[in-house]
C-alpha cells in the first residue's frame, strides 16, 4: 500500500476522536476570534500556516546541510535555534486551521502535530547538547528531528493535496461551471438583500450559485463556501468591519459582497465571484475566464 493509502486509512480511524475533540474545543476556546482570524490568514487572503512553516522547515533543512561541513556547524546551531523559535507561530496558525476542519483532516492533523512536537523536542535537545559541548549527540538529535519533521511535512502535504485542507472549495466548484453567459432570470425575481440560490450550467452536473440583490445591482458568487463548501445560499447578509458581507451558515466566514474577499474567518481564501450584466431586465452571469480548463 502506498504512503497516501496508509494516510487515508489513518484518516478513517475514529478511536482517537475522544482525545482529539476536547483538544479541538480547547483551541477554539483559548484563541480569541480576532487572533484566530490573524492566524487563519483571513487578512492576507491566503492561509497563513503554509507561509509560516517555510521558516522552521527551511532553517532545519539548511542546518542539516551545514552540519555536514565542520567549520559551518556554529551556523547550523544558529539555524536550528531560528527554526525552534519560528515553529511556535507556525504551530499556532496550524492549530487554528485544524480546529475548523472536517474529521478526517483533524485526525491526520493530530498525527502531524504530534510528530512536530517530537521533532521540536529533538531539536531542543540538540541545542542543549551543543551548548554543553556534546556536538556529536547534538547532530544525531537534529538529524533525527529532521527525519521526523520531514515525515510530518509529508502528512501536511497529504492534508493539503488530497484532503483539500486550506484549498478553496469554491474554486474547485467553479471549475465545473461554464464560462458562457448564463441566464439567471428576471431581476424582479431576486429578493432584496437576501442570499438566493440560482443554478449555474456546469460541464456535467449543475453548480449552485448564490445571488444577492441590492436595488438594481446583483452580486453573484459560487454557492459553495471557499472554506469547506458550506451552502452560502442559506447564509445571511451582515456588515463586518464596515463591509457588507455574505456570511456562511456553517462556520460564519464572511465574504465581502464587493469582491468576495474574506472579512472574517475561518475562510482565508476569497469566494469566487462571477461577472454580472443586465440584459432586458434579466440577470446574466459568467465565470471569469481564468477558470477555463
Ligand atoms: S464552510 Fe466553513 S465557513 Fe463556510
Short mmCIF file of C-alpha atoms in Angstrom, two decimals, residues 3 32 36 47 147:
data_model
loop_
_atom_site.label_atom_id
_atom_site.label_comp_id
_atom_site.label_asym_id
_atom_site.label_seq_id
_atom_site.Cartn_x
_atom_site.Cartn_y
_atom_site.Cartn_z
CA UNK A 3 2.04 6.08 1.88
CA UNK A 32 -9.97 34.84 20.68
CA UNK A 36 -7.87 33.26 15.06
CA UNK A 47 -3.83 30.55 4.53
CA UNK A 147 13.65 12.89 9.70
#
